[in-house]
Tab-separated table of C-alpha atoms in Angstrom:
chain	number	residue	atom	x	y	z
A	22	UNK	CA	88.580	-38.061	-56.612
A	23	UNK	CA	88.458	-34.565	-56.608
A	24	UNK	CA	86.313	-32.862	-59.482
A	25	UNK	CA	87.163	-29.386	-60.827
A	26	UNK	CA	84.118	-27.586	-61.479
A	27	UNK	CA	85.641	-24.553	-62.930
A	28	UNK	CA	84.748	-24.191	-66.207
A	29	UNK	CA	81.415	-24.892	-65.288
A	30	UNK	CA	81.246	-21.867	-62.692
A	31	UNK	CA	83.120	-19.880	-65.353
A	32	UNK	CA	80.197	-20.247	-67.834
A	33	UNK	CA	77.652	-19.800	-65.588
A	34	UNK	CA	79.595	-16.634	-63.604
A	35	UNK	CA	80.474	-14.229	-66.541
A	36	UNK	CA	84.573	-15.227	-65.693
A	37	UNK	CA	84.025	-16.471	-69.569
A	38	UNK	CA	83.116	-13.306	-70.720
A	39	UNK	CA	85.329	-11.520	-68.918
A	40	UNK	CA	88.410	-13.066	-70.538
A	41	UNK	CA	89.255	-15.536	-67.414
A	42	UNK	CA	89.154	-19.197	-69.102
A	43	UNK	CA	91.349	-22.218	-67.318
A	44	UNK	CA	94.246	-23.206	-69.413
A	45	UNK	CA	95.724	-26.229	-69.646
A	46	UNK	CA	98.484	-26.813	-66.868
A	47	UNK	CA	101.732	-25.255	-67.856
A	48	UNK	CA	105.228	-25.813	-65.968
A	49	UNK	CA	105.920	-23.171	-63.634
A	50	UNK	CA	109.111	-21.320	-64.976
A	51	UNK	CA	112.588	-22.551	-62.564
A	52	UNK	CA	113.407	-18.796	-61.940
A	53	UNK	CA	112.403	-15.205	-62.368
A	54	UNK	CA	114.553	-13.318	-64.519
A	55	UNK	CA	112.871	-10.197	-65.743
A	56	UNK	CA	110.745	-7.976	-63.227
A	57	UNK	CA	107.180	-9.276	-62.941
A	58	UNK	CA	104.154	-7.899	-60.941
A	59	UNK	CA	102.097	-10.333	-58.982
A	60	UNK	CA	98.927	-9.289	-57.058
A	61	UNK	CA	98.075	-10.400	-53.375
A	62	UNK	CA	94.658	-10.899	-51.962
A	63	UNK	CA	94.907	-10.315	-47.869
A	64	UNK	CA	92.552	-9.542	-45.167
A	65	UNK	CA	95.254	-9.143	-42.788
A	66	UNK	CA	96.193	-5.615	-44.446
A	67	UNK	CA	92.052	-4.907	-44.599
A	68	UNK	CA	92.763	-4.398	-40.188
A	69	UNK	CA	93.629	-0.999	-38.996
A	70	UNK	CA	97.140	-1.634	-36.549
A	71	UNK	CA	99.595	-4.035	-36.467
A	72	UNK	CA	97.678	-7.063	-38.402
A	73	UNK	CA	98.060	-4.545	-41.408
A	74	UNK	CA	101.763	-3.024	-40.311
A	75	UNK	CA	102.766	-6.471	-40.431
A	76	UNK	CA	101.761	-7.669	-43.456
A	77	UNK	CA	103.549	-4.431	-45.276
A	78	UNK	CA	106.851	-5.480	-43.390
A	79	UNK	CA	106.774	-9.049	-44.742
A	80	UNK	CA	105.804	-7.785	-48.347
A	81	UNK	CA	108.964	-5.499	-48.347
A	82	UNK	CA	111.433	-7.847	-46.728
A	83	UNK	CA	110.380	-10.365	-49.616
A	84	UNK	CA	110.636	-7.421	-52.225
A	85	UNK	CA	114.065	-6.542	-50.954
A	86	UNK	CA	114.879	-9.952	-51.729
A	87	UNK	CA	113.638	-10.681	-54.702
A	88	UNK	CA	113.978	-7.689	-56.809
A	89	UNK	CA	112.567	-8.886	-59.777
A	90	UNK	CA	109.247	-9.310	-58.083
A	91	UNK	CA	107.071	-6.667	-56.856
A	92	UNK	CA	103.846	-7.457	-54.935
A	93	UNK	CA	100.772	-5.435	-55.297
A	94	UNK	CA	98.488	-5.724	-52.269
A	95	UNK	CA	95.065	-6.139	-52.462
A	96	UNK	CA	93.137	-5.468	-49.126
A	97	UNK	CA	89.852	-7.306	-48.114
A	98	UNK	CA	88.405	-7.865	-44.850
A	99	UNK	CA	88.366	-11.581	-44.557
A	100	UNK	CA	84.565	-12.161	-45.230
A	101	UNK	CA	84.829	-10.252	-48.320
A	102	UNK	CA	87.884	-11.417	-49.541
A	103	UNK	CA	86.559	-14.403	-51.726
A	104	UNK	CA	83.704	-12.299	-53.177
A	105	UNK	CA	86.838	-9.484	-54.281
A	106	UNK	CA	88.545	-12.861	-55.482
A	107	UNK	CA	85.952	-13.772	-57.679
A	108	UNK	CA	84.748	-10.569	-58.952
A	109	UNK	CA	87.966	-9.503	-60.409
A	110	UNK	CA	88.474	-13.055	-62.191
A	111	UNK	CA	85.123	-12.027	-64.057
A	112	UNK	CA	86.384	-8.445	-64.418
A	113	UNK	CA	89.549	-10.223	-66.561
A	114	UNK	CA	91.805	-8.984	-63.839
A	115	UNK	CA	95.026	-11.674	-62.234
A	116	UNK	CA	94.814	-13.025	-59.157
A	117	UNK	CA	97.727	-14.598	-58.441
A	118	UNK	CA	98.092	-15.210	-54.548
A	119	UNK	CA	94.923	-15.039	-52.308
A	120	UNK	CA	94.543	-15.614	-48.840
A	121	UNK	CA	91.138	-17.269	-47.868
A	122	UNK	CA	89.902	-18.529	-44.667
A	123	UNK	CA	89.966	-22.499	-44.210
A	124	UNK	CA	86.369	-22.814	-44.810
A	125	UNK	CA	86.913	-21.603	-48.656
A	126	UNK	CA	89.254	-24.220	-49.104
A	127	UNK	CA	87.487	-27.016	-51.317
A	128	UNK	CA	85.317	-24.247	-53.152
A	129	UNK	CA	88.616	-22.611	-53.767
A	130	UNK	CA	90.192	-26.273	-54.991
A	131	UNK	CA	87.151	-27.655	-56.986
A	132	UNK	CA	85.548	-24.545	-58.457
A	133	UNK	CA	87.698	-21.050	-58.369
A	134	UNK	CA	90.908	-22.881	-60.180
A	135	UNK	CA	93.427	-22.684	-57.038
A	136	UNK	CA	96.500	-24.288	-58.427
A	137	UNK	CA	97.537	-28.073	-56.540
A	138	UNK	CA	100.912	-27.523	-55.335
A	139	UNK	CA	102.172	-30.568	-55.672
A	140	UNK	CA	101.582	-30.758	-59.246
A	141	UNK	CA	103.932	-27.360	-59.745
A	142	UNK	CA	106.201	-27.501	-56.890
A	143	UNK	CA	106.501	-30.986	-56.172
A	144	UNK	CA	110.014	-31.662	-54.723
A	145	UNK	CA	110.318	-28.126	-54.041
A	146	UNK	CA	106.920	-28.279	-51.917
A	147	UNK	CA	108.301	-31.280	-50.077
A	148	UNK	CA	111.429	-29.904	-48.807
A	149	UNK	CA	109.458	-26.622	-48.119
A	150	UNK	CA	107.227	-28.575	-45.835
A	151	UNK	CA	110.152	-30.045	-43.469
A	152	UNK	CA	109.902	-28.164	-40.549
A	153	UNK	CA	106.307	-27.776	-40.950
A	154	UNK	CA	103.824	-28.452	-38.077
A	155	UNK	CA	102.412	-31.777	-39.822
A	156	UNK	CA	99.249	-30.934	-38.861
A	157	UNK	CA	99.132	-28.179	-40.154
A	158	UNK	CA	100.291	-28.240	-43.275
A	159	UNK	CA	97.576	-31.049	-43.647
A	160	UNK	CA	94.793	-28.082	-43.480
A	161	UNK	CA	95.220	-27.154	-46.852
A	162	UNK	CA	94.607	-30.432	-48.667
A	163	UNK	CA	91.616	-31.842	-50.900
A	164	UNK	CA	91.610	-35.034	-51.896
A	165	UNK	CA	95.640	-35.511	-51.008
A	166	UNK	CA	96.949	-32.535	-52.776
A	167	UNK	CA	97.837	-28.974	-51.260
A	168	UNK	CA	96.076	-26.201	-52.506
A	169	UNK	CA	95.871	-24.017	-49.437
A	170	UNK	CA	99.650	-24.016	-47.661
A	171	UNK	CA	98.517	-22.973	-44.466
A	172	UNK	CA	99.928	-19.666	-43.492
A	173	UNK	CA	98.057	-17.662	-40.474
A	174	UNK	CA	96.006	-19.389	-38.078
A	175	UNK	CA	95.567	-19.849	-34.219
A	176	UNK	CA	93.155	-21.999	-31.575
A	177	UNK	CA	91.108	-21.358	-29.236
A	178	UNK	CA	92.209	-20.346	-25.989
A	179	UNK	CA	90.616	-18.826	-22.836
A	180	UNK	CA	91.538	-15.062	-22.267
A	181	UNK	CA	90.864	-14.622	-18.913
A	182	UNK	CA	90.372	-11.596	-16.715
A	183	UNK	CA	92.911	-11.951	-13.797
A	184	UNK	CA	91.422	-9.372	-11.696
A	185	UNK	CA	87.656	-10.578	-11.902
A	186	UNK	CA	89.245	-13.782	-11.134
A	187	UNK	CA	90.730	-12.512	-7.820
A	188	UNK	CA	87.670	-10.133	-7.275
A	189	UNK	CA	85.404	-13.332	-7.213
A	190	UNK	CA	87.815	-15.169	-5.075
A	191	UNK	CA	89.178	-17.420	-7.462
A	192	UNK	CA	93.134	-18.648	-8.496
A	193	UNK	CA	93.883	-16.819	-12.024
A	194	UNK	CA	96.724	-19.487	-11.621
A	195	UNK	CA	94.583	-22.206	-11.706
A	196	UNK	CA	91.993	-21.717	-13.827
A	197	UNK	CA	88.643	-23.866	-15.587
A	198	UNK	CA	90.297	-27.001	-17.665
A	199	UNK	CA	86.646	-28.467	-17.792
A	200	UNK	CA	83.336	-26.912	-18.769
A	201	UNK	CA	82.211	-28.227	-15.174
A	202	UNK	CA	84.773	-25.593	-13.718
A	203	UNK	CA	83.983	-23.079	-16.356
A	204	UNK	CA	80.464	-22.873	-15.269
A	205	UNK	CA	81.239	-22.736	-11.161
A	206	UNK	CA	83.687	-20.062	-11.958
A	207	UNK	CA	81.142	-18.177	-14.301
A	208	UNK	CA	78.489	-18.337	-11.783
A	209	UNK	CA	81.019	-16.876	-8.975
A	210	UNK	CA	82.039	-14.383	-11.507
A	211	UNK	CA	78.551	-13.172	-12.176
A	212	UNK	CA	77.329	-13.598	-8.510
A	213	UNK	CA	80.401	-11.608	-6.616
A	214	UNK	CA	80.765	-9.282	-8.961
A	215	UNK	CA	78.014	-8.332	-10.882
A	216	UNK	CA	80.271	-8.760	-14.193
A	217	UNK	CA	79.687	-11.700	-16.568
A	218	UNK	CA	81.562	-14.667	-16.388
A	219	UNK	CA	82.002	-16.703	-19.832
A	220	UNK	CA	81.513	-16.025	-23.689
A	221	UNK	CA	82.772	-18.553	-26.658
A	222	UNK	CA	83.458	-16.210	-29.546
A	223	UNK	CA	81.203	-19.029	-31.682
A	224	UNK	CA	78.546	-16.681	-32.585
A	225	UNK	CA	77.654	-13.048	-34.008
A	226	UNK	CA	79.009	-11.776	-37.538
A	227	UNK	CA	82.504	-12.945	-37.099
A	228	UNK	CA	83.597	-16.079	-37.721
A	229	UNK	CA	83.480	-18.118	-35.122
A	230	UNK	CA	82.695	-21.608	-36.613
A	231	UNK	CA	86.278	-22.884	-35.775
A	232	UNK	CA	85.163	-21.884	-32.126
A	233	UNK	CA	81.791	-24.002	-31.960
A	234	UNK	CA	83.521	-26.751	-34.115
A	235	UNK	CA	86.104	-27.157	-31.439
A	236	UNK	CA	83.593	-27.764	-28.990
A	237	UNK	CA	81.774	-30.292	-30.496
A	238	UNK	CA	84.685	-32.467	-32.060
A	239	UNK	CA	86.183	-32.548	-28.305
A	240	UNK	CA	83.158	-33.869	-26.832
A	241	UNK	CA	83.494	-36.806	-30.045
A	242	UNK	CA	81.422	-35.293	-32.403
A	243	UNK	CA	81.503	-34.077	-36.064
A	244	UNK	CA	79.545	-31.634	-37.949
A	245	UNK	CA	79.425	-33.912	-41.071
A	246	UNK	CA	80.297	-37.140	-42.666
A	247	UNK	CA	81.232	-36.775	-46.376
A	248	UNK	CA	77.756	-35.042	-47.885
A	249	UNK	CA	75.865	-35.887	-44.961
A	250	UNK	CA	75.291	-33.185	-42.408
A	251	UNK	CA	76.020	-34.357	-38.851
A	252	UNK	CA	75.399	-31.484	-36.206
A	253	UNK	CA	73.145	-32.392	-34.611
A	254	UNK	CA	73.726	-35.843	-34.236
A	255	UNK	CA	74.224	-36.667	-30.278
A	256	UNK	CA	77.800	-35.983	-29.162
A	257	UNK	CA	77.517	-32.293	-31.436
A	258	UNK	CA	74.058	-31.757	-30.110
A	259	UNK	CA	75.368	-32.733	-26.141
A	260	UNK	CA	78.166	-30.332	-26.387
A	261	UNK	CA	75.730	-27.372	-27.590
A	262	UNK	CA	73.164	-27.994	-24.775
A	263	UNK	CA	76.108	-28.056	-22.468
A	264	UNK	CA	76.633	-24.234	-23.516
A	265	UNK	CA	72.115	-23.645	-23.153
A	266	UNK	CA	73.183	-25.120	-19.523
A	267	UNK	CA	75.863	-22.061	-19.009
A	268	UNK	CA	73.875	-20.056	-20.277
A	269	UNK	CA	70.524	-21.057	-17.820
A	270	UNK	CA	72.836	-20.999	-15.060
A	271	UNK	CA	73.820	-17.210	-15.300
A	272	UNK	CA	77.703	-18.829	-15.808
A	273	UNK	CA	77.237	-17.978	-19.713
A	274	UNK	CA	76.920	-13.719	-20.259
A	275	UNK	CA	73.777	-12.798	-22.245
A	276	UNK	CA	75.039	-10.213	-24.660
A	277	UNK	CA	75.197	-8.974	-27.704
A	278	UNK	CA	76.927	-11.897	-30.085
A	279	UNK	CA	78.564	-8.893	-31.804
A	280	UNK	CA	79.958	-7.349	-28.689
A	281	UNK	CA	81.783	-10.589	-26.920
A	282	UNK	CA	85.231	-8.690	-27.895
A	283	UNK	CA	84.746	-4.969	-27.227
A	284	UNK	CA	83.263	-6.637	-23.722
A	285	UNK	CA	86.019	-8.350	-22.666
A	286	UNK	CA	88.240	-5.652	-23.463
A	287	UNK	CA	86.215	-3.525	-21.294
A	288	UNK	CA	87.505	-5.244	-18.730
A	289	UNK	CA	83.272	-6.823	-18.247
A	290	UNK	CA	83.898	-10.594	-18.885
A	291	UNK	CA	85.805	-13.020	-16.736
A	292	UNK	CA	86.513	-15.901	-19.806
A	293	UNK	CA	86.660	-15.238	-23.355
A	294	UNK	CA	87.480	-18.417	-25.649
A	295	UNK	CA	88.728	-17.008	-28.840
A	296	UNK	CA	91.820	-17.065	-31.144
A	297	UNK	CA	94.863	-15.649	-29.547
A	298	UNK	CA	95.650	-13.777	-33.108
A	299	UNK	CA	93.306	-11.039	-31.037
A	300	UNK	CA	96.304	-11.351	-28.015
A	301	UNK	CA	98.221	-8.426	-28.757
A	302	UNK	CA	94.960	-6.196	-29.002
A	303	UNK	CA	93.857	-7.306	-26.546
A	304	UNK	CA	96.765	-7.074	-24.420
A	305	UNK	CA	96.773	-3.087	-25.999
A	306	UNK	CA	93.114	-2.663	-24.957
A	307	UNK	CA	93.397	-3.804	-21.217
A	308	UNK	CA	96.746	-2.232	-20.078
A	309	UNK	CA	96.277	0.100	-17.492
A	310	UNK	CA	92.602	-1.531	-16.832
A	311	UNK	CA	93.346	-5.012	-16.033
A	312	UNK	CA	95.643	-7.971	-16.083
A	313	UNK	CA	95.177	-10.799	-19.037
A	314	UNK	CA	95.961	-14.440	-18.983
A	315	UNK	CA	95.975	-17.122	-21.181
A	316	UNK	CA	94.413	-20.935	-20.450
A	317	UNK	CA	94.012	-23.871	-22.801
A	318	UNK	CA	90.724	-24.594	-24.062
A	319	UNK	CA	88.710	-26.680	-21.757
A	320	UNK	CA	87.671	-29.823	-22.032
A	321	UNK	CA	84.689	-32.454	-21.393
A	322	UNK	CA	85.970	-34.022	-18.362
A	323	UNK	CA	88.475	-36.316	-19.311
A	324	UNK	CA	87.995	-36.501	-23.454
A	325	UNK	CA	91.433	-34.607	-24.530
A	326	UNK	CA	90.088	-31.421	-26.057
A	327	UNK	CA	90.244	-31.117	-30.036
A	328	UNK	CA	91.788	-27.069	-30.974
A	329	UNK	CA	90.717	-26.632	-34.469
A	330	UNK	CA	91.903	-23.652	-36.664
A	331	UNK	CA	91.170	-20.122	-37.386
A	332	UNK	CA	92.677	-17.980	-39.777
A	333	UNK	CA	93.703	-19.161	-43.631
A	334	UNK	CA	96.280	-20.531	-45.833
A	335	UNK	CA	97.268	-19.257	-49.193
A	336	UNK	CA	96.268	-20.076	-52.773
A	337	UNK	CA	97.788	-19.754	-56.095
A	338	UNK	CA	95.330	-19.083	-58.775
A	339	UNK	CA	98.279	-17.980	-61.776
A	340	UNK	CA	97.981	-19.002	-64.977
A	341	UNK	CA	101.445	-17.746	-66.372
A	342	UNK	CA	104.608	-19.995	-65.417
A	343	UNK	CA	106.589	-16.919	-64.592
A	344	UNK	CA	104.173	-15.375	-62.427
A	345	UNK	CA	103.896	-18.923	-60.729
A	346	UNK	CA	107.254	-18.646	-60.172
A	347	UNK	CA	106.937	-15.806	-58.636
A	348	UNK	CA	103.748	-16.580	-56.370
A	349	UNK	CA	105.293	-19.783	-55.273
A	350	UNK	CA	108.771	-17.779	-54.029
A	351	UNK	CA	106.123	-15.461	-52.348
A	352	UNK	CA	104.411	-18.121	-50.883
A	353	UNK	CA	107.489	-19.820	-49.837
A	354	UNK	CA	108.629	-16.420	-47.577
A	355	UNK	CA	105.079	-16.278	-45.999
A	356	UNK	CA	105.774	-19.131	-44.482
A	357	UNK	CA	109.422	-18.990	-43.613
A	358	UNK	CA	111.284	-19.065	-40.392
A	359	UNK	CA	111.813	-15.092	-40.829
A	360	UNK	CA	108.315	-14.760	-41.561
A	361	UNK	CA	106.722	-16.887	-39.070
A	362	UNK	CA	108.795	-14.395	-36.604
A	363	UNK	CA	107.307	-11.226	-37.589
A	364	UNK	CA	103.912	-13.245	-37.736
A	365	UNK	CA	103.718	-14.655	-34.335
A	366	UNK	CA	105.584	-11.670	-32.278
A	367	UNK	CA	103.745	-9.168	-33.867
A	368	UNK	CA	100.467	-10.461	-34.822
A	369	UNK	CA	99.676	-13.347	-32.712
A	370	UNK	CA	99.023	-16.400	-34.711
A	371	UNK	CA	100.783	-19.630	-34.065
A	372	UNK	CA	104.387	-20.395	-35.855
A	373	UNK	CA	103.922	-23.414	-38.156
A	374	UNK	CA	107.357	-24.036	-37.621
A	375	UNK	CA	108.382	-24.753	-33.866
A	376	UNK	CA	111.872	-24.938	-34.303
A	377	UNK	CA	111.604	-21.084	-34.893
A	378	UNK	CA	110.754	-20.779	-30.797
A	379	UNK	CA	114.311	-22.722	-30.026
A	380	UNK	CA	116.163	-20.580	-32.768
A	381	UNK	CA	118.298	-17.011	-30.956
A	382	UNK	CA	117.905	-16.039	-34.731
A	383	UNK	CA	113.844	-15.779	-34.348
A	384	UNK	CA	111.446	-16.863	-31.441
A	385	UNK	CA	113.585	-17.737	-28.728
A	386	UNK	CA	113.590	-14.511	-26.718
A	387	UNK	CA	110.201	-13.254	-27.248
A	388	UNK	CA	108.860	-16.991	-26.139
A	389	UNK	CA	110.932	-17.059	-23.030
A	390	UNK	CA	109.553	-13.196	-22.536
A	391	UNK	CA	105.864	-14.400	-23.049
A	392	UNK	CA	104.927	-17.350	-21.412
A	393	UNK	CA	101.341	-16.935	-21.637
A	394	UNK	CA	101.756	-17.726	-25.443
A	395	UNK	CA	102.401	-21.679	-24.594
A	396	UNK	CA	98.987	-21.951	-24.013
A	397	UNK	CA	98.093	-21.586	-27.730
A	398	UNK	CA	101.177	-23.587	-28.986
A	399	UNK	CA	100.640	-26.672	-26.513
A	400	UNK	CA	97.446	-26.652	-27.874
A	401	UNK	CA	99.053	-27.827	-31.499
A	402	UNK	CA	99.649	-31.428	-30.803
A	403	UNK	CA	95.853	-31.959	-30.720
A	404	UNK	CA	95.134	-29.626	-33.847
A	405	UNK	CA	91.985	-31.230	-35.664
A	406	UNK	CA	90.991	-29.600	-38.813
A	407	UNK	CA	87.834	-27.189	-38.765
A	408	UNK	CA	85.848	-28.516	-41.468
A	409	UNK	CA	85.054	-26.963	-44.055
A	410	UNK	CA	81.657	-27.570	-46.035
A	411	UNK	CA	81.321	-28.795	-50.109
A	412	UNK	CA	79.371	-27.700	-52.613
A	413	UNK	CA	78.243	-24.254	-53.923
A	414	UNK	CA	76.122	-23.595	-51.044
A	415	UNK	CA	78.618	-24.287	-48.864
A	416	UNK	CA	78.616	-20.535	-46.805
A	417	UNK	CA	74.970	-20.743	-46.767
A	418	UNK	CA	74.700	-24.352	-44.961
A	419	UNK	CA	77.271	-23.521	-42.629
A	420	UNK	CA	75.509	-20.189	-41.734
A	421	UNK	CA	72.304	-22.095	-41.434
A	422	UNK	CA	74.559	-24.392	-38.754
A	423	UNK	CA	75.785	-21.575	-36.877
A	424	UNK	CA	72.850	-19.890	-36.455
A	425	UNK	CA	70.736	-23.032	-35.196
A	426	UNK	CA	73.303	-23.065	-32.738
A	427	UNK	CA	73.125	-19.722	-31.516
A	428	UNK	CA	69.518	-20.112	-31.191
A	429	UNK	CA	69.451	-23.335	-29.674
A	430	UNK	CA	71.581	-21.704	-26.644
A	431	UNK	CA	70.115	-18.066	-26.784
A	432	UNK	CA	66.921	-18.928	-26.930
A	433	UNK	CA	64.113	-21.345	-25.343
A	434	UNK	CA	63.275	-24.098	-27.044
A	435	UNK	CA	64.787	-27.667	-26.879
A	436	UNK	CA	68.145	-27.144	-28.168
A	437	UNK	CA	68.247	-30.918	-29.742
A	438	UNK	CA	64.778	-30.084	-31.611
A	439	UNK	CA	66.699	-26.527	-32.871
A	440	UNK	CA	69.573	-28.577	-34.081
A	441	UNK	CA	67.940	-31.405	-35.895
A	442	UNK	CA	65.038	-29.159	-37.585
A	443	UNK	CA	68.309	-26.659	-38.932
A	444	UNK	CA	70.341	-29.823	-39.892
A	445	UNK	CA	66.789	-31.201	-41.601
A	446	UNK	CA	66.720	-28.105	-43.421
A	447	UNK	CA	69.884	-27.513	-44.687
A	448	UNK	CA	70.835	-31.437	-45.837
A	449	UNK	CA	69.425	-30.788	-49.172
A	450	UNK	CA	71.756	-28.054	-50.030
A	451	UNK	CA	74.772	-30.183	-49.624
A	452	UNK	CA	75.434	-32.064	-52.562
A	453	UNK	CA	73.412	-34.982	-53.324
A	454	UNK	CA	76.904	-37.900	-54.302
C-alpha cells in the first residue's frame, strides 16, 4: 500500500513554513463558474522552436474554450522542473498542474502530494481513459491509482543516416533489426567511410535512462525488483557488455556522451537510437545535408524487443476544489484527440490515442504523408514501463546506475565487475522495506 510521506518532507523541507501544509481531501467542484487562474509547470515551453510554439497553441486553444480559466505557464527545462516544483511549494506559491518526467512519478505520488485521480475524477477519469493506449495510461500509476496521466512521451527508435548507409554499401531499406546487424553495419560504416557508425542516446547529461532500460528489459532483464536493485544481475549486465562489444569493435562511435545529437545531425553518425520527439529537429537539421530514416529498435536475436518511455505525464498537486476543476479540464485537453494532433504533427511524440491516426478530423493525412513515423507507433504494442526508482534518493541511485553503465562500456575494466561494484554501492540508498 502506498504511503504518503508528505507531511513528513513538508516538515523537514521548509514547505511548513512556507504556508504549504496538505489538507484533508476535498471534492473537486462539478464546474467552473467564476474566472480562476491555474499555474502550469512544463519543460516543453523551457525548448527554443516548435516544442515551445506548441505548447502555447494548446494553452490558447484550451483558453478559448474555457473562458473562465486562464493558464499561467511556468517554463522549466525538464531536469529542473521538479526542483522549480518544489521550491515554489516552500515559497507558499500554487502549483496546480506540473509536468514531470516518468522517473518522478512515485516521489511525486508518495512525497510531493500529487493528487490520485481516481479519487477526484473517478467516473470522469474512466470514460476519459477510453480511447487511451492501455499501456500507456498504465505509466502513471502507483500502487493502482493514477497520479501521472501520461501525456508526452515516445520510444526508442533508430534514426538512421540514409546516405552513410548507401556510402558504405548498405540497404537504408533494410536496415539492423538485431544488435548482431547493428554492429556489421557499424563496422562497415566506420571502415568505408571514415564516419562513425552507432550511438544509443543512454548516456551524457540528458536523460537517457529510458534508452539503456530498453535495452536491458529486451534482452529479459530488469533494473530492480521492489527495493532490491537488479542491474547488474545477468540478463541487464549481458545486454551492457553487448554495447562494451560495439564499442571494442569500432561498430560503437567513441564520442563525447554530450554530443551523440549535434553528431548525428552533422550528418557524422550512421545509427542514432533515441526518442523520435527529436524527429522534426532533426529532420530541420539534416535537410539539404542528408536523407533521415526511421527503424524500430533492435532486438536480441529473436527476444521481441521491450520500447520503454521517454517523456512525462501530468500531475495535479491543487488543493482548492475549483482550481481542481479547473486542472482536471486542463488535463483532460492535453490529452485529447485535438491535442494529441498538434502534439504528434508538430512535436513528435507518440498519440496516446490511435484512433486519432484513422480520424480525417486529426492524424489521418499527416500519417499517410509520413510513413517513417510507424516505426515509433508499431513500437507501442510492446510498450514496457521505464522504471522509475523509490525512495528519496531515488535521482541519485539511478545516476549512480547510469553512470556504472557508461563506464562499464567507455572504459576498460570488466563491465560485469563495473556493474555489480555500482549496484553494491548504491543498494543501501534504496529503501530498506
Amino acid at each position: 500500500m502506498i504511503r504518503r510521506h508528505f507531511l513528513a518532507l513538508a516538515l523537514t523541507t521548509g514547505l511548513m513554513a512556507g504556508g504549504f501544509a496538505p489538507a484533508a481531501q476535498a471534492q473537486m467542484a462539478p464546474s467552473v463558474d467564476q474566472p480562476v487562474t491555474i499555474t502550469f509547470y512544463n519543460y516543453n515551453l523551457a525548448s527554443a522552436g516548435i516544442g515551445r510554439e506548441a505548447t502555447l497553441d494548446l494553452i490558447a486553444r484550451f483558453e478559448a474554450a474555457n473562458p473562465n480559466i486562464k493558464v499561467e505557464p511556468i517554463a522549466a527545462p525538464s531536469n529542473e522542473v521538479l526542483s522549480r516544483v518544489q521550491a515554489d511549494m516552500v515559497a507558499g506559491l500554487d502549483v496546480d498542474v506540473a509536468q514531470l518526467v516518468f522517473r518522478d512519478l512515485i516521489y511525486a505520488a508518495e512525497q510531493l502530494g500529487a493528487q490520485p485521480l481516481e479519487d477526484l475524477a473517478g467516473e470522469e477519469l474512466a470514460a476519459h481513459a477510453a480511447g487511451f493506449v492501455p499501456n500507456g495510461l498504465a505509466l502513471g500509476a502507483v500502487d493502482g491509482k493514477t497520479y501521472g496521466l501520461a501525456y508526452v512521451f515516445s520510444t526508442p527508435v533508430m534514426f538512421i543516416n540514409r546516405d552513410l548507409f548507401r556510402a558504405a554499401g548498405l540497404d537504408p531499406d533494410q536496415p539492423p533489426r538485431t544488435w548482431d546487424e547493428v554492429k556489421a553495419a557499424g563496422m562497415a560504416i566506420a571502415q568505408k567511410t571514415g564516419k562513425h557508425g552507432f550511438f544509443p542516446g543512454a548516456y551524457g547529461p540528458t536523460d537517457g535512462t529510458f534508452v539503456y532500460q530498453a535495452i536491458v528489459i529486451s534482452n529479459g532483464g530488469k533494473v530492480r525488483e521492489g527495493n532490491r536493485l537488479t542491474f547488474a544481475d545477468k540478463d541487464q549486465a549481458d545486454a551492457v557488455a553487448m554495447l562494451r562489444d560495439l564499442m571494442d569493435s569500432g561498430a560503437h562511435a567513441r564520442i563525447d556522451v554530450g554530443a551523440h545529437l549535434d553528431t548525428f545531425q552533422s550528418g557524422n553518425l550512421g545509427m542514432f537510437l533515441y526518442t523520435s520527439a527529436i524527429l522534426n529537429r532533426v529532420e530541420t537539421a539534416a535537410a539539404g545535408k542528408f536523407e533521415v530514416g526511421l527503424a524500430p529498435m533492435p532486438s536480441f536475436g529473436d527476444k521481441p524487443t521491450a520500447p520503454t518511455n521517454s517523456g512525462s505525464a501530468i500531475f495535479m498537486f491543487s488543493q482548492d476544489p475549483v482550481k481542481q476543476r479547473a486542472a482536471w479540464e486542463l488535463m483532460k485537453f492535453l490529452t485529447s484527440d485535438e491535442a494529441y494532433s498538434i502534439i504528434t504533427s508538430k512535436i513528435g511524440y507518440l498519440p496516446l490515442r490511435l484512433s486519432t491516426l484513422d480520424d480525417p478530423r486529426y492524424l489521418k493525412d499527416w500519417y499517410a504523408a509520413n510513413p517513417k513515423y510507424k516505426a515509433n507507433v508499431e513500437q507501442l504494442s510492446r510498450l514496457t514501463a521505464n522504471v522509475a526508482f523509490p525512495g528519496p534518493n531515488y535521482r541519485q541511485v539511478e545516476n549512480m546506475m547510469k553512470d556504472a553503465m557508461t563506464e562499464a562500456v567507455f572504459g576498460s575494466g570488466d563491465p560485469r565487475v563495473v556493474l555489480k561494484t555500482a549496484q553494491d554501492t548504491a543498494q543501501p540508498l534504496m529503501p530498506q522495506d
